[in-house]
XYZ file of C-alpha atoms in Angstrom:
595
model
C 75.937 -44.651 15.959
C 74.948 -48.334 15.964
C 71.585 -49.227 14.461
C 69.012 -49.125 17.253
C 65.847 -51.078 17.692
C 62.989 -48.937 19.067
C 60.088 -49.650 21.406
C 57.590 -49.978 18.536
C 59.795 -52.207 16.403
C 59.700 -55.994 16.780
C 63.081 -57.587 17.350
C 64.105 -60.084 14.714
C 65.185 -63.468 16.032
C 68.654 -64.205 14.696
C 68.580 -67.903 15.544
C 65.459 -70.058 15.631
C 64.901 -72.276 18.631
C 66.054 -75.853 18.194
C 64.222 -78.605 20.024
C 67.587 -79.997 21.043
C 68.111 -76.799 23.015
C 65.669 -78.110 25.590
C 68.526 -80.333 26.684
C 70.151 -77.150 27.983
C 67.482 -77.003 30.636
C 68.919 -80.211 32.057
C 71.978 -78.188 33.051
C 69.840 -76.286 35.521
C 68.139 -79.408 36.888
C 71.343 -81.414 37.365
C 72.402 -79.836 40.715
C 69.012 -80.772 42.151
C 69.010 -84.393 40.965
C 68.970 -85.775 44.533
C 66.043 -83.600 45.572
C 64.216 -84.465 42.360
C 64.635 -88.190 43.037
C 63.059 -87.776 46.480
C 60.202 -85.869 44.911
C 59.748 -88.555 42.261
C 59.719 -91.196 45.000
C 56.956 -89.327 46.806
C 55.073 -88.980 43.509
C 55.299 -92.701 42.856
C 54.120 -93.562 46.352
C 51.328 -91.008 46.204
C 50.125 -92.217 42.794
C 50.014 -95.822 43.944
C 48.028 -94.720 46.999
C 45.498 -92.850 44.838
C 45.178 -95.583 42.233
C 44.434 -98.187 44.909
C 41.033 -96.560 45.432
C 39.117 -97.964 42.406
C 40.656 -101.415 42.920
C 39.602 -101.466 46.586
C 36.104 -100.435 45.475
C 36.002 -103.314 42.968
C 36.954 -105.832 45.661
C 34.357 -104.392 48.027
C 31.536 -104.502 45.419
C 32.403 -107.900 43.923
C 33.435 -109.753 47.119
C 32.986 -108.120 50.528
C 29.441 -106.748 50.069
C 27.912 -109.814 48.293
C 29.496 -112.132 50.894
C 28.538 -109.809 53.752
C 32.160 -109.999 54.898
C 32.230 -107.040 57.249
C 35.729 -107.819 58.469
C 37.041 -107.556 54.899
C 34.958 -104.418 54.360
C 36.446 -102.758 57.439
C 39.931 -103.823 56.343
C 39.380 -102.382 52.873
C 38.069 -99.158 54.461
C 41.137 -98.910 56.698
C 43.470 -99.446 53.737
C 41.563 -96.837 51.735
C 41.798 -94.263 54.547
C 45.508 -94.966 54.967
C 46.042 -94.535 51.217
C 44.316 -91.139 51.352
C 46.585 -89.998 54.209
C 49.687 -91.224 52.374
C 48.568 -89.481 49.184
C 47.957 -86.240 51.116
C 51.394 -86.390 52.778
C 53.150 -87.094 49.480
C 51.256 -84.275 47.770
C 52.189 -81.809 50.519
C 55.867 -82.794 50.380
C 55.878 -82.546 46.587
C 54.394 -79.033 46.555
C 56.876 -77.696 49.127
C 59.915 -79.298 47.506
C 58.974 -78.309 43.972
C 58.389 -74.707 45.007
C 61.865 -74.519 46.523
C 63.525 -76.194 43.536
C 61.656 -73.863 41.204
C 62.910 -70.773 43.010
C 66.479 -72.099 43.064
C 66.270 -72.790 39.336
C 64.965 -69.293 38.769
C 67.963 -67.797 40.605
C 70.468 -69.963 38.712
C 69.055 -69.145 35.295
C 68.601 -65.453 36.019
C 72.135 -65.222 37.414
C 73.599 -66.769 34.268
C 71.598 -64.361 32.123
C 72.539 -61.311 34.197
C 76.198 -62.366 34.340
C 76.404 -62.521 30.565
C 74.695 -59.134 30.251
C 77.365 -57.619 32.523
C 80.047 -58.704 30.064
C 78.424 -57.402 26.895
C 79.926 -54.364 25.151
C 78.403 -50.891 24.944
C 77.271 -51.624 21.392
C 74.756 -54.199 22.692
C 73.071 -51.645 24.949
C 73.313 -48.905 22.333
C 71.354 -50.996 19.831
C 68.145 -51.706 21.792
C 65.860 -50.165 24.434
C 66.890 -51.212 27.925
C 63.310 -52.251 28.693
C 63.678 -55.075 26.156
C 66.688 -56.365 28.081
C 64.957 -55.977 31.441
C 61.934 -58.073 30.450
C 64.159 -61.057 29.672
C 65.835 -61.011 33.078
C 62.580 -60.576 35.020
C 59.339 -61.496 33.238
C 60.562 -64.202 30.860
C 62.477 -66.024 33.596
C 59.452 -65.840 35.901
C 57.333 -67.395 33.151
C 59.733 -70.330 32.924
C 60.239 -71.034 36.618
C 57.033 -73.032 37.040
C 57.666 -74.930 33.807
C 61.228 -75.905 34.763
C 60.319 -77.232 38.188
C 56.658 -77.829 38.955
C 55.646 -78.457 35.349
C 58.455 -80.900 34.670
C 57.964 -82.902 37.855
C 54.201 -82.931 37.357
C 54.835 -84.226 33.856
C 56.865 -87.100 35.278
C 54.185 -87.630 37.919
C 51.477 -87.757 35.267
C 53.487 -90.166 33.107
C 54.010 -92.442 36.116
C 50.306 -92.166 36.921
C 49.354 -93.119 33.338
C 51.700 -96.125 33.384
C 50.460 -97.397 36.757
C 46.850 -96.852 35.717
C 47.389 -98.770 32.483
C 48.918 -101.662 34.450
C 45.838 -101.863 36.664
C 43.530 -101.477 33.645
C 45.232 -104.298 31.720
C 45.151 -106.472 34.839
C 41.378 -105.958 35.169
C 40.309 -106.217 31.502
C 42.756 -105.908 28.594
C 40.012 -105.643 25.940
C 38.379 -102.618 27.576
C 41.854 -101.105 27.954
C 42.504 -101.267 24.206
C 39.055 -99.799 23.581
C 40.025 -96.885 25.878
C 43.091 -96.094 23.767
C 41.439 -96.103 20.355
C 41.143 -92.280 20.172
C 44.712 -91.483 21.273
C 45.929 -91.069 17.621
C 43.205 -88.455 17.102
C 44.516 -86.496 20.085
C 48.134 -86.666 18.841
C 47.082 -85.410 15.410
C 45.156 -82.525 16.987
C 48.172 -81.489 19.081
C 50.455 -81.634 16.037
C 48.164 -79.401 13.992
C 47.976 -76.556 16.516
C 51.517 -76.597 17.957
C 53.172 -74.784 15.045
C 50.577 -71.999 15.004
C 50.807 -71.673 18.761
C 54.572 -71.271 18.711
C 54.427 -68.541 16.066
C 51.642 -66.739 17.945
C 53.545 -66.681 21.228
C 56.735 -65.569 19.491
C 54.774 -62.557 18.246
C 53.346 -62.033 21.732
C 56.836 -62.015 23.277
C 57.790 -59.258 20.838
C 54.766 -57.161 21.781
C 55.396 -57.689 25.505
C 58.982 -56.604 24.970
C 57.835 -53.490 23.099
C 55.384 -52.591 25.869
C 58.007 -53.027 28.569
C 60.476 -50.939 26.558
C 58.005 -48.072 26.190
C 57.096 -48.076 29.896
C 60.791 -48.063 30.836
C 61.523 -45.246 28.371
C 58.541 -43.149 29.431
C 59.473 -43.371 33.127
C 63.055 -42.325 32.349
C 61.754 -39.394 30.322
C 58.840 -38.373 32.534
C 60.352 -34.966 33.334
C 60.699 -34.181 29.629
C 57.162 -35.403 28.939
C 55.661 -33.210 31.658
C 57.997 -30.320 30.861
C 56.654 -30.142 27.304
C 53.067 -31.014 28.334
C 53.104 -34.140 26.161
C 51.214 -36.411 28.568
C 48.363 -37.001 26.114
C 50.738 -38.027 23.336
C 52.559 -40.339 25.742
C 49.253 -41.942 26.754
C 48.292 -42.395 23.099
C 51.631 -44.057 22.327
C 51.128 -46.310 25.351
C 47.630 -47.229 24.173
C 49.039 -48.215 20.776
C 51.649 -50.620 22.148
C 49.257 -51.890 24.850
C 46.589 -52.636 22.236
C 49.140 -54.445 20.080
C 50.061 -56.524 23.135
C 46.398 -57.291 23.884
C 45.616 -58.280 20.289
C 48.653 -60.563 20.135
C 47.691 -62.129 23.462
C 44.146 -62.836 22.318
C 45.421 -64.464 19.103
C 47.883 -66.572 21.062
C 45.492 -67.828 23.741
C 42.829 -68.532 21.101
C 45.206 -71.111 19.657
C 46.536 -72.236 23.034
C 43.111 -73.027 24.457
C 42.210 -75.131 21.431
C 44.140 -78.109 22.820
C 42.286 -78.389 26.142
C 38.780 -78.820 24.702
C 40.168 -81.367 22.253
C 41.530 -83.497 25.094
C 38.319 -83.080 27.093
C 36.184 -84.148 24.132
C 38.316 -87.225 23.477
C 38.122 -88.093 27.181
C 34.316 -87.741 27.248
C 33.839 -89.783 24.061
C 36.140 -92.503 25.437
C 34.193 -92.693 28.721
C 30.905 -92.929 26.821
C 32.379 -95.655 24.594
C 33.450 -97.719 27.614
C 29.999 -97.319 29.180
C 28.436 -98.481 25.940
C 30.722 -101.499 25.559
C 30.762 -102.354 29.266
C 26.969 -102.309 29.696
C 26.590 -104.576 26.670
C 28.961 -107.102 28.280
C 27.726 -106.596 31.843
C 27.119 -109.892 33.588
C 28.748 -111.839 30.738
C 32.429 -110.947 30.678
C 32.340 -107.783 32.795
C 31.188 -107.652 36.431
C 29.549 -104.607 37.999
C 32.614 -103.974 40.186
C 34.893 -104.297 37.175
C 32.905 -101.738 35.171
C 32.790 -99.255 38.088
C 36.511 -99.727 38.772
C 37.297 -99.376 35.075
C 35.364 -96.117 34.792
C 37.355 -94.853 37.801
C 40.601 -95.836 36.121
C 39.560 -94.117 32.888
C 39.260 -90.894 34.869
C 42.653 -91.573 36.468
C 44.035 -92.183 32.985
C 42.601 -89.109 31.243
C 43.229 -86.594 34.030
C 47.021 -86.936 33.712
C 46.647 -87.026 29.906
C 44.906 -83.658 30.172
C 47.726 -82.432 32.435
C 50.319 -83.688 29.942
C 48.468 -81.812 27.225
C 48.554 -78.666 29.357
C 52.276 -79.135 29.949
C 52.808 -79.540 26.212
C 50.837 -76.338 25.765
C 53.046 -74.552 28.292
C 56.157 -75.942 26.644
C 55.166 -74.556 23.258
C 54.294 -71.233 24.881
C 57.581 -71.112 26.798
C 59.533 -71.717 23.612
C 58.945 -68.105 22.588
C 60.518 -66.926 25.855
C 63.314 -69.501 25.824
C 64.300 -68.284 22.367
C 64.901 -64.794 23.714
C 66.555 -65.963 26.945
C 68.995 -68.290 25.184
C 69.604 -65.655 22.512
C 70.738 -63.247 25.241
C 72.740 -65.934 27.056
C 74.485 -66.805 23.789
C 75.185 -63.181 22.908
C 78.935 -62.952 22.555
C 80.873 -59.964 23.741
C 83.058 -58.492 21.046
C 85.226 -56.880 23.717
C 86.860 -59.787 25.528
C 90.282 -60.848 26.710
C 92.429 -62.394 23.996
C 93.301 -66.089 24.580
C 96.868 -65.115 25.474
C 95.984 -61.849 27.233
C 98.199 -60.819 30.137
C 97.823 -58.356 33.003
C 99.036 -54.848 32.318
C 101.818 -53.829 34.749
C 101.431 -50.570 36.689
C 100.819 -47.874 34.101
C 103.326 -45.094 33.461
C 100.880 -43.341 31.145
C 102.387 -43.317 27.656
C 99.371 -43.462 25.306
C 99.470 -43.707 21.523
C 96.755 -43.851 18.885
C 98.411 -45.345 15.812
C 96.321 -44.661 12.695
C 93.074 -45.672 14.465
C 89.788 -45.941 12.574
C 86.454 -47.092 13.975
C 82.962 -48.031 12.819
C 80.101 -49.493 14.856
C 79.069 -52.081 12.285
C 80.838 -53.560 9.312
C 78.341 -52.100 6.842
C 78.428 -48.576 8.350
C 80.804 -45.694 7.498
C 83.835 -44.949 9.652
C 83.148 -42.786 12.722
C 86.860 -42.178 13.328
C 89.344 -41.936 10.469
C 93.095 -42.434 10.857
C 93.414 -40.867 14.318
C 97.062 -40.414 15.244
C 98.461 -38.809 18.418
C 100.862 -39.406 21.285
C 100.271 -38.551 24.953
C 103.390 -38.661 27.113
C 103.236 -39.779 30.751
C 101.775 -37.059 32.963
C 100.435 -34.963 30.122
C 96.925 -33.541 29.998
C 95.266 -34.020 26.611
C 92.123 -32.051 25.790
C 89.692 -33.089 23.063
C 87.498 -30.362 21.602
C 85.179 -30.053 18.648
C 81.564 -29.878 17.594
C 78.972 -32.300 19.010
C 79.213 -35.656 17.241
C 82.749 -35.045 15.993
C 84.061 -38.237 17.643
C 85.629 -37.004 20.912
C 83.798 -39.446 23.211
C 84.432 -42.278 20.772
C 88.192 -41.710 21.113
C 88.150 -42.061 24.901
C 85.777 -45.042 24.686
C 88.357 -46.783 22.509
C 91.065 -45.955 25.033
C 88.990 -47.575 27.792
C 88.307 -50.409 25.344
C 84.560 -50.129 25.633
C 84.747 -50.781 21.889
C 87.383 -52.470 19.748
C 89.184 -50.436 17.121
C 88.284 -51.332 13.532
C 91.709 -50.460 12.154
C 94.980 -49.355 13.687
C 96.233 -49.772 17.230
C 95.911 -48.175 20.673
C 98.882 -48.702 22.992
C 99.637 -47.881 26.612
C 103.311 -47.947 27.531
C 103.948 -49.489 24.081
C 101.570 -52.400 24.821
C 98.591 -53.006 22.506
C 95.537 -52.761 24.774
C 93.825 -55.545 22.779
C 96.439 -57.947 24.191
C 95.928 -57.167 27.886
C 93.159 -58.186 30.268
C 90.252 -55.793 30.592
C 90.375 -55.826 34.396
C 94.055 -54.857 34.536
C 93.370 -52.040 32.054
C 90.233 -50.545 33.540
C 91.262 -50.816 37.198
C 94.124 -48.424 36.402
C 91.821 -45.937 34.701
C 89.367 -43.470 36.120
C 86.497 -42.734 33.759
C 83.796 -40.159 34.301
C 81.248 -40.398 31.524
C 79.202 -37.510 30.236
C 76.021 -39.224 31.495
C 76.567 -39.163 35.255
C 74.971 -42.130 37.032
C 74.206 -42.237 40.735
C 73.172 -45.558 42.276
C 70.428 -45.847 44.871
C 72.042 -45.931 48.317
C 74.044 -43.578 50.508
C 76.373 -40.884 49.210
C 79.211 -42.637 51.039
C 78.516 -45.865 49.136
C 78.261 -44.028 45.815
C 81.691 -42.463 46.208
C 83.199 -45.680 47.578
C 82.086 -47.454 44.377
C 85.357 -46.130 42.922
C 87.338 -48.292 45.380
C 85.332 -50.641 47.568
C 88.073 -51.112 50.189
C 88.434 -47.366 50.827
C 88.017 -46.108 54.388
C 85.507 -43.441 55.357
C 88.339 -40.922 55.742
C 89.568 -41.639 52.212
C 86.045 -41.171 50.857
C 85.741 -37.821 52.621
C 89.166 -36.721 51.369
C 88.188 -37.532 47.759
C 84.982 -35.540 48.206
C 86.969 -32.573 49.532
C 89.276 -32.584 46.509
C 86.228 -32.768 44.214
C 84.651 -29.902 46.187
C 81.655 -32.111 47.013
C 82.274 -32.127 50.780
C 80.695 -28.720 51.420
C 77.276 -29.526 49.950
C 77.281 -33.090 51.335
C 77.672 -31.788 54.892
C 74.626 -29.565 54.455
C 72.421 -32.626 53.859
C 70.375 -33.992 56.808
C 72.476 -37.152 57.196
C 75.663 -35.981 55.534
C 77.541 -38.800 53.859
C 74.910 -41.288 55.069
C 72.150 -39.478 53.185
C 70.236 -41.940 51.029
C 69.761 -40.931 47.404
C 67.388 -42.481 44.917
C 68.249 -44.113 41.617
C 70.056 -41.635 39.316
C 70.200 -39.163 42.196
C 66.849 -37.631 41.339
C 66.762 -35.482 44.501
C 70.081 -33.751 43.678
C 71.000 -31.157 41.100
C 72.937 -32.139 37.993
C 75.993 -30.324 39.348
C 75.840 -32.164 42.674
C 75.586 -35.497 40.882
C 78.661 -34.651 38.824
C 80.642 -33.680 41.908
C 79.830 -37.022 43.554
C 80.767 -38.886 40.378
C 83.997 -36.912 40.215
C 84.838 -37.816 43.816
C 84.206 -41.460 42.905
C 86.783 -41.263 40.126
C 89.299 -39.475 42.348
C 88.970 -42.163 45.011
C 90.023 -44.819 42.507
C 93.400 -43.007 42.268
C 93.830 -43.908 38.573
C 97.049 -43.672 36.560
C 95.057 -42.524 33.526
C 92.184 -40.115 34.108
C 89.384 -39.659 31.575
C 86.866 -36.851 32.039
C 84.103 -36.678 29.448
C 82.335 -33.330 29.928
C 83.061 -33.690 33.645
C 82.263 -30.069 34.453
C 79.339 -29.589 32.067
C 76.722 -29.242 34.827
C 78.887 -27.402 37.354
C 78.466 -23.661 37.812
C 81.389 -21.349 37.159
C 82.110 -20.708 40.859
C 82.168 -24.424 41.729
C 84.221 -25.133 38.638
C 86.887 -22.701 39.792
C 87.124 -24.503 43.146
C 87.151 -27.878 41.416
C 89.972 -26.756 39.159
C 92.184 -26.293 42.216
C 91.745 -29.935 43.164
C 92.158 -31.016 39.570
C 95.501 -29.291 39.257
C 96.812 -31.374 42.136
C 95.210 -34.568 40.873
C 96.547 -34.229 37.324
C 100.159 -34.040 38.467
C 101.982 -37.206 37.438
C 98.933 -38.653 35.644
C 98.057 -38.907 32.000
C 94.674 -37.254 31.606
C 92.174 -36.920 28.793
C 89.570 -34.182 29.072
C 86.641 -33.793 26.694
C 85.255 -30.287 27.059
C 82.965 -27.902 25.249
C 83.806 -25.127 27.702
C 87.210 -24.179 26.344
C 88.123 -21.994 29.317
C 88.658 -25.187 31.365
C 91.402 -26.670 29.193
C 93.713 -23.749 28.474
C 96.466 -25.312 30.609
C 96.349 -28.625 28.751
C 99.692 -29.831 27.415
C 98.067 -30.690 24.121
C 94.696 -29.795 22.634
C 93.307 -32.001 19.866
C 90.614 -30.510 17.656
C 88.341 -33.267 16.330
C 86.161 -32.745 13.278
C 84.213 -35.435 11.399
C 86.181 -38.234 13.078
C 89.602 -36.740 12.333
C 92.132 -34.709 14.271
C 92.420 -31.548 12.242
C 94.498 -29.450 14.651
C 96.837 -30.197 17.557
C 98.877 -28.005 19.893
C 98.786 -25.898 23.026
C 96.189 -23.207 23.597
C 98.640 -20.500 22.559
C 99.777 -22.378 19.464
C 96.232 -23.053 18.257
C 95.127 -19.511 18.870
C 98.078 -18.313 16.795
C 97.019 -20.574 13.913
C 93.622 -18.874 13.822
C 91.986 -22.113 12.647
C 88.999 -24.105 13.964
C 90.101 -23.898 17.592
C 90.446 -20.141 17.304
C 86.947 -19.894 15.839
C 85.472 -22.104 18.591
C 87.205 -20.135 21.328
C 86.306 -16.798 19.792
C 82.630 -17.730 19.434
C 82.458 -18.847 23.087
C 84.228 -15.702 24.236
C 81.786 -13.495 22.323
C 78.823 -15.426 23.776
C 80.150 -14.853 27.305
C 80.657 -11.174 26.556
C 77.073 -10.922 25.292
C 75.728 -12.350 28.563
């Protein structure tokens, strides 16, 4: 089994985030360049409208009021009111547009992430809790949506505002402007000091959030086991542990994060006091009253966007921890992919060969399968039996190419399956895994998942062959009955019958049944066997079974032990050998006799 990360184990980051990776975000903004330009235009117009205010006040104080020029005063008032209306309209347009762009960006990024996850091999999902995957698709993307759209555009807006404000400030009094900028280096140094600690702190927080999400996901999946063994208190204690770790990491992270804001505020306050001090000293000499009042207004206009830029920088550092995980998942490469020269597999006849196949999950782990060698002729039924963990399911997973073989070769109709496209391989196979999964939706839709273009009559016919039709018709809405995720309202046997009908509907050339009848009672199994006998005709089938009574008619039975095929033959031949198969069959027979 592949090494698995657990809910209480922090995930190591294989590749550190590179600042150049922020350029990747431009890929998601590019389709919205036209909309962004309109937004930037409205920002520019709105900023000019807002910044006019202090200048109009200066003119009013220094000219219109002293000269008692009421006409000019009314004109200035009208311009000021108009500027407020323009600023309001631009602000409203910006908020609406940015919200829409942000949601579109969120969909694009989440779709890319989810698409890559769909292509990853089983080994990726075997090696980590599913809750840790889920949090990246949902929570981490949500955290970034505001940064990618609203935060970025506001950053540009604030930069434009700072530039325009500086232009007005230099035009009014260039000496006071330089005095206003004297503490900027102090602010830059402060931001540099805390940014590294903040990034590390939020990377740790992302790990703890991932652990918490993984435990919640796991505990919900296992709630029946928890309640069945009366382990609620232990589950609550485990939750408290991961929740407290998350809280402690959050408090450490925000303690560092919030250090930047007060620093900017203090620099802003000191700068304003400095300008008051210098301006009052020069009042009436080189600085007029209107100039000083206007300049103080512009200082506020200057430092407010600086504070916003500082907050954006804060958010950027915080988001880095989430971007690291998102890009790590996006960059995760599937080890099971089409070869560069892969071709579509023609219609399968069903000749399957395992040629000296060995398999391990990781390079540094021991072999799970060792030199597996067998030949299944077209139309034959091959049964795989053996103790739990012997390697039976691994063999059929290699046939479906859910994993790549480590050594050797698997061929279908003398074609190496590593050289054909995955779609052309899997669309000609019907696989029913040991862990039956039922999707939320109607029973009709669940069965039709095997072949989406199937008619209702074909769905019903598949259910009849699988002996699922009888119990389906007893449900309140029959085939239109809605079932919940994993089919929680149905018995394990009913779920398996529906899953079996789904496989039958696909009409595969190669049929793989991994413990397909494990949860079906003996009476239902006997009925199902009738349909199976018809279905298996002309198809190559692989059946993994612990219940040996179900595979006595198999053309070939392979006994798997410790990753090797130790016996092979028909039921009669293996019984005559009196080897492992005989012992397995005899022990099951005696158990049935005892009951």
